[in-house]
Structure formats: structure tokens, C-alpha cells
PDB file of C-alpha atoms in Angstrom:
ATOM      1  CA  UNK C 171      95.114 122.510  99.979  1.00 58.00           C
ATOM      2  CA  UNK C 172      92.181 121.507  98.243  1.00 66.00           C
ATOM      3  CA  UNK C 173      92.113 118.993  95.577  1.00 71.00           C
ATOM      4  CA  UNK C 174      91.221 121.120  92.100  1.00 67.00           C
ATOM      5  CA  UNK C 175      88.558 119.014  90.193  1.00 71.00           C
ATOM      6  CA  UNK C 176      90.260 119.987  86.698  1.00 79.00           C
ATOM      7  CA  UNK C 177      93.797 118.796  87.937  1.00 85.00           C
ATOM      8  CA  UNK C 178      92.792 114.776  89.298  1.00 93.00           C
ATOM      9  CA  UNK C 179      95.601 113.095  87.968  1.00 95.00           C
ATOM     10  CA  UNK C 180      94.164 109.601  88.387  1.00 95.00           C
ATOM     11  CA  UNK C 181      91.571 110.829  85.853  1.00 95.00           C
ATOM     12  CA  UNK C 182      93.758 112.316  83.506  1.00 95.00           C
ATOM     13  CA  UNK C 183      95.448 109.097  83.518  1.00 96.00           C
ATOM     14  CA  UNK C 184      92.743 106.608  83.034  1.00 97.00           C
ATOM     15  CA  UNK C 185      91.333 109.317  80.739  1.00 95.00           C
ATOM     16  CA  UNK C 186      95.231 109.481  78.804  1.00 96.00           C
ATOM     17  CA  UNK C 187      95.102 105.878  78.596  1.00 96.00           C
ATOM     18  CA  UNK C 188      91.545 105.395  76.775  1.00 96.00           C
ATOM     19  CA  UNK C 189      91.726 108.336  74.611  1.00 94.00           C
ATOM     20  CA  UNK C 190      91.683 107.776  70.992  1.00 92.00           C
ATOM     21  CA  UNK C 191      93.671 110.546  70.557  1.00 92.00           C
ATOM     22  CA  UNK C 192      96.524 110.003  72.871  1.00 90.00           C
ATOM     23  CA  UNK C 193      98.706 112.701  71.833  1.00 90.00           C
ATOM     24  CA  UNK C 194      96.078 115.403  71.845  1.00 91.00           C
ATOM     25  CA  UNK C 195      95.597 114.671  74.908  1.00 90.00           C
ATOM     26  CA  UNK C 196      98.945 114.614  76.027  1.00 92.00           C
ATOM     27  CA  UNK C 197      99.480 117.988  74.332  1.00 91.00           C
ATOM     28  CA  UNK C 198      96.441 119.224  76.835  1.00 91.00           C
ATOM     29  CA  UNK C 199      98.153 118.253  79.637  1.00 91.00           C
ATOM     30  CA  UNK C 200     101.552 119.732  78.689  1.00 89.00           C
ATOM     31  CA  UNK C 201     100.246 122.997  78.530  1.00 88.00           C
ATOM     32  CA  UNK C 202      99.054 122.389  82.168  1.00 85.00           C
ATOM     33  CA  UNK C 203     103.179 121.580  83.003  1.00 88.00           C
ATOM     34  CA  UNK C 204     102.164 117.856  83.823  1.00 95.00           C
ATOM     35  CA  UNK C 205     104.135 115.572  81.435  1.00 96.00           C
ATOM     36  CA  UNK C 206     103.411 111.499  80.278  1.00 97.00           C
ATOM     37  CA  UNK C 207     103.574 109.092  78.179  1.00 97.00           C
ATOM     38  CA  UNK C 208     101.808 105.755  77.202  1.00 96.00           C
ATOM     39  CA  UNK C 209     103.104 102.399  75.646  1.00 97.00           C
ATOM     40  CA  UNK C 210     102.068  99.000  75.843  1.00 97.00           C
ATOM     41  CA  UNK C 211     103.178  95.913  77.230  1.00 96.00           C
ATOM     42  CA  UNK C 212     102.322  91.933  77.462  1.00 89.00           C
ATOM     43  CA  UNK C 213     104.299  89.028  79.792  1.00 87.00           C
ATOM     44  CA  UNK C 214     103.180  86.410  82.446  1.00 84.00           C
ATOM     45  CA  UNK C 215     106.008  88.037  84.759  1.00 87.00           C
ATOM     46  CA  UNK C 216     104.718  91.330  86.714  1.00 86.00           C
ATOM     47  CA  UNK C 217     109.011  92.521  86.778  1.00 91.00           C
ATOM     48  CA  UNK C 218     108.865  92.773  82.898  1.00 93.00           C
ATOM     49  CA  UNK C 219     105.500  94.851  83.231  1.00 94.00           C
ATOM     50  CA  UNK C 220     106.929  97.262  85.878  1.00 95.00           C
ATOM     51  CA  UNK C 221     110.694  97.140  83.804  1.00 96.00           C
ATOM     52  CA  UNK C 222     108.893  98.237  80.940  1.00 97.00           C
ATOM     53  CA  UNK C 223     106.462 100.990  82.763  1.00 98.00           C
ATOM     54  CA  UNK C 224     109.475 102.662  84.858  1.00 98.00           C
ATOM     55  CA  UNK C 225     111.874 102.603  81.599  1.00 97.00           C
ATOM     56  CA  UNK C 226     109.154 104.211  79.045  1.00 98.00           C
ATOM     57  CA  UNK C 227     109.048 106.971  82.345  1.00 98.00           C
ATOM     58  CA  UNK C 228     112.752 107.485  82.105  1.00 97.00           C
ATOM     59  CA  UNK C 229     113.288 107.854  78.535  1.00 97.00           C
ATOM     60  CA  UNK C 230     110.284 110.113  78.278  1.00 96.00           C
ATOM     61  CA  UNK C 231     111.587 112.153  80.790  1.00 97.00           C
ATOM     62  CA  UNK C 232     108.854 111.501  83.358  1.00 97.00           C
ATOM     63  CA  UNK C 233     111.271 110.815  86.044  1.00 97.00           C
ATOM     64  CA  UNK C 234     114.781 111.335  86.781  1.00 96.00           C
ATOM     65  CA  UNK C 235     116.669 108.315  87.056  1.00 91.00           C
ATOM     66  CA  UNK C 236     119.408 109.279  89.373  1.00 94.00           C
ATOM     67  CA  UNK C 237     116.877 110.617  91.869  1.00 95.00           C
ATOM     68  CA  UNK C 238     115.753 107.475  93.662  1.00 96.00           C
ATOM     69  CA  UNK C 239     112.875 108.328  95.387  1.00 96.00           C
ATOM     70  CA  UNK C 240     111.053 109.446  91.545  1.00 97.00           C
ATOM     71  CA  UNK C 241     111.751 106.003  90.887  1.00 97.00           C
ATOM     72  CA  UNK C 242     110.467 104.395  94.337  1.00 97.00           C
ATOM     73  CA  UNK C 243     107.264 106.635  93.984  1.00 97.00           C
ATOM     74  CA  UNK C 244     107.388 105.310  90.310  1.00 98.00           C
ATOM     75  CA  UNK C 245     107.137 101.639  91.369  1.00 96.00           C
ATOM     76  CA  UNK C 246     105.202 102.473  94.196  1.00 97.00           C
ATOM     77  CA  UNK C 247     102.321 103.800  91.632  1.00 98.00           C
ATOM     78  CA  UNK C 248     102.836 101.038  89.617  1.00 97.00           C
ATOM     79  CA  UNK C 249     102.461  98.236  92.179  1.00 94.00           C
ATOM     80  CA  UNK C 250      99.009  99.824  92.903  1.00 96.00           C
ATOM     81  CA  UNK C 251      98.081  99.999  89.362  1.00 96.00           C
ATOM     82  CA  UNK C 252      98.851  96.403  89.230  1.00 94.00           C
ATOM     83  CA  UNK C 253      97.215  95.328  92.021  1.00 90.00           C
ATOM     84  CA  UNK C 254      93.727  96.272  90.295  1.00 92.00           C
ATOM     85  CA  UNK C 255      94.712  94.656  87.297  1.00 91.00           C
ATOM     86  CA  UNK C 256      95.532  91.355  89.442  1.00 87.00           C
ATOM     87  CA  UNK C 257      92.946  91.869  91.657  1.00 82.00           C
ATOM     88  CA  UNK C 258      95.084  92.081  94.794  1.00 76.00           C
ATOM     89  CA  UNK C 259      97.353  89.091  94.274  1.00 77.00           C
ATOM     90  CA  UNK C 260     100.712  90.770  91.709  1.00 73.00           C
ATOM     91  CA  UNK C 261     101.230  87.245  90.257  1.00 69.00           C
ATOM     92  CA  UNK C 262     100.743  86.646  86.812  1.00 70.00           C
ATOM     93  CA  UNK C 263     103.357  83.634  85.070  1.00 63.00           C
ATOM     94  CA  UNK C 264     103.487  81.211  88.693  1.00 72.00           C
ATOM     95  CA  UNK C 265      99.844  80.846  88.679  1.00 70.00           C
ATOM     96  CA  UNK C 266      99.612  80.679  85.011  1.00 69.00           C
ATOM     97  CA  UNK C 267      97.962  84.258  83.967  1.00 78.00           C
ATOM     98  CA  UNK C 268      99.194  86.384  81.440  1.00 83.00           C
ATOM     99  CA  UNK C 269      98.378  89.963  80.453  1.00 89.00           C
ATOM    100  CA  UNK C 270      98.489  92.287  77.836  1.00 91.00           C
ATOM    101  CA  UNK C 271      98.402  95.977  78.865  1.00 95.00           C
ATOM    102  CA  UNK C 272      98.623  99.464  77.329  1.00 97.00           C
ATOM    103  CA  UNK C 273      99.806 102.211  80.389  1.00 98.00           C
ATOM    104  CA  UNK C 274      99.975 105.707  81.013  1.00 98.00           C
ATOM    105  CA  UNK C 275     102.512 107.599  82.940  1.00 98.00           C
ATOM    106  CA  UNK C 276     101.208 111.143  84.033  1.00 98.00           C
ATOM    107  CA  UNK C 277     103.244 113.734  86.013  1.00 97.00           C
ATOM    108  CA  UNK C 278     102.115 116.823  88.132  1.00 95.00           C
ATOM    109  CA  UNK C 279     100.468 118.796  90.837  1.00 92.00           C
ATOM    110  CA  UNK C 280      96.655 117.928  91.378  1.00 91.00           C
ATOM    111  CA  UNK C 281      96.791 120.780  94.531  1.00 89.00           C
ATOM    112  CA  UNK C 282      95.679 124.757  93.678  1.00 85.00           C
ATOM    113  CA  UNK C 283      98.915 124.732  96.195  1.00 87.00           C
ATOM    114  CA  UNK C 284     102.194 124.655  94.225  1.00 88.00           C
ATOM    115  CA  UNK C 285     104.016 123.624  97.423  1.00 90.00           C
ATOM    116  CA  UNK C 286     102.757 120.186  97.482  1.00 89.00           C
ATOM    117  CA  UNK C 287     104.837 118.927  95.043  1.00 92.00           C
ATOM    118  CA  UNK C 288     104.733 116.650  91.845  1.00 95.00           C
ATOM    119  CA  UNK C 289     102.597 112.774  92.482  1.00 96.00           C
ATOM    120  CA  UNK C 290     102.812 110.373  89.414  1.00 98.00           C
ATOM    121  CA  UNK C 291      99.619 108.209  88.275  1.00 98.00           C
ATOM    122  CA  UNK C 292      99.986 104.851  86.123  1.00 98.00           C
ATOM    123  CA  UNK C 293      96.665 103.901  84.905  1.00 98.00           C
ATOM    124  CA  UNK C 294      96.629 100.471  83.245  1.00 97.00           C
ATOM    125  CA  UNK C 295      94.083  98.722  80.590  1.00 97.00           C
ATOM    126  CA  UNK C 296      94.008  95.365  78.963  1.00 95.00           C
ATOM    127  CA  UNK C 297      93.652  91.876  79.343  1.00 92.00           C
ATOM    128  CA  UNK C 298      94.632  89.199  81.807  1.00 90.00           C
ATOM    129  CA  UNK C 299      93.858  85.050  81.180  1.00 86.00           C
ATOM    130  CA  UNK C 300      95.069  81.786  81.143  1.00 80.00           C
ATOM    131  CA  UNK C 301      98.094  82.184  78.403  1.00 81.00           C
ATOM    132  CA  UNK C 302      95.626  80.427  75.940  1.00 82.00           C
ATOM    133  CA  UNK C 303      94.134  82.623  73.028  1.00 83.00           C
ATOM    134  CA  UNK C 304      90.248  83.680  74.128  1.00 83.00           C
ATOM    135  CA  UNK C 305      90.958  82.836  77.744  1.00 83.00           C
ATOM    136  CA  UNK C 306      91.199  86.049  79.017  1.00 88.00           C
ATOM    137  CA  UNK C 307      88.867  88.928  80.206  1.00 91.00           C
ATOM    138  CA  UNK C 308      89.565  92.754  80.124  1.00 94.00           C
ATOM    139  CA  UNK C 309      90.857  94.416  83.296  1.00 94.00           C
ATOM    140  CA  UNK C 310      92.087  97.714  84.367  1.00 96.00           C
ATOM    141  CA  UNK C 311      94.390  99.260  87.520  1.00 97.00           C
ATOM    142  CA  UNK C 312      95.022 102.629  88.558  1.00 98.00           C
ATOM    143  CA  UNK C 313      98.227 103.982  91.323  1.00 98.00           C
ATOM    144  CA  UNK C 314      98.836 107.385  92.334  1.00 98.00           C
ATOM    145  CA  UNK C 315     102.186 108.204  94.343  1.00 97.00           C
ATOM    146  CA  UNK C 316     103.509 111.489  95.394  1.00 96.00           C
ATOM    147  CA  UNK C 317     107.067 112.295  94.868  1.00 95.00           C
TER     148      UNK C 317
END
């Protein structure tokens, strides 16, 4: 059941979501059977961050969305991500903070053990201020739910 150290899937993701070739990348991890996608995204209200996150997952076919619990480990992982962007407190708008985010959605088994199943891994990267140009500071947030 060991962990293999090529397949971390909170690497790949952070990895996915700095790469400055995202698609080559991708294409790497395809040929592994783990699937993704990235996009970006920028509100002060942490439901338009996750709305965006979970519906770039669905039409990329990362999850299914008639199968809830791909979803629920979907906003599961990105809840976590988001609570290292936020530094533990998900509030962004009602105490004035605002962000502006690329993410990365990454599918698949980390195990050498195909029985354990798929896990999902958002990594997020950007900033988070005041909503007043130059009043922000980078930040970054990574979750990792099983299916």
C-alpha cells in the first residue's frame, strides 16, 4: 500500500499549476491515466472560487456530476486548498480580502495498489489583499481528497 514517490498527486498538482508548460505537463500525466485541468479565477466570495473550481472539473471531465460523492470529495479538496490560501479562516469579501487564483484539478491513484481507488488534488496559486490594487501578497493552498 505504499505511497509511490513518482505518483504524489499533491506534487503533480502544485507542480501542474506552476508549470510553464501546462499542457505538456498535462499530456505527462495522461499517459499515467490521471486526468486535470487548470483555469483561473478572481472574487472576494470563496462560493464563486469553489463554483468555478468544481465546474472547470465537470466540463473537463474530472468528475462525474451525477455521482455525488466525486463532487463532495471535489469540494472537500477544495476547501483544504483554500484554507492555505486563507490561512485557516475561508473568508475573503466579509472581511474585505480579495483573491486572484490560477488552480489545478488532478485525478488518480498515488498507491502501486490499484484497489485504492482514484483521490483528487486542487493546488491553488495567486494573490490575496485588501481589494485595492498593490495591496495584496502572493499565496498558495493545496487539498487532496480520495474518492
Amino acid at each position: 500500500m505504499a505511497l509511490s514517490k513518482d505518483n504524489r498527486i499533491g506534487r503533480h498538482a502544485v507542480l501542474l499549476l506552476l508549470s510553464d508548460d501546462s499542457a505538456g505537463q498535462l499530456a505527462k500525466l495522461e499517459q499515467s491515466n490521471w486526468m486535470g485541468c487548470t483555469g483561473k479565477v478572481g472574487s472576494m466570495e470563496a462560493h464563486k472560487v469553489v463554483a468555478a473550481i468544481e465546474t472547470a472539473a465537470k466540463k473537463n471531465g474530472i468528475i462525474k456530476s451525477d455521482v455525488y460523492r466525486e463532487s463532495h470529495a471535489l469540494y472537500h479538496a477544495i476547501i483544504e486548498a483554500l484554507h492555505g490560501v486563507t490561512r485557516g479562516q475561508v473568508q475573503l469579501g466579509s472581511v474585505l480580502r480579495t483573491v486572484g487564483l490560477t488552480f489545478a484539478v488532478l485525478r488518480g491513484n498515488p498507491y502501486d495498489n490499484e484497489q485504492e481507488g482514484d483521490w483528487l488534488a486542487v493546488s491553488l496559486y495567486g494573490t490575496i489583499g485588501a481589494p485595492v490594487k498593490g495591496s495584496e501578497h502572493e499565496t498558495i493552498g493545496l487539498g487532496i481528497n480520495h474518492i
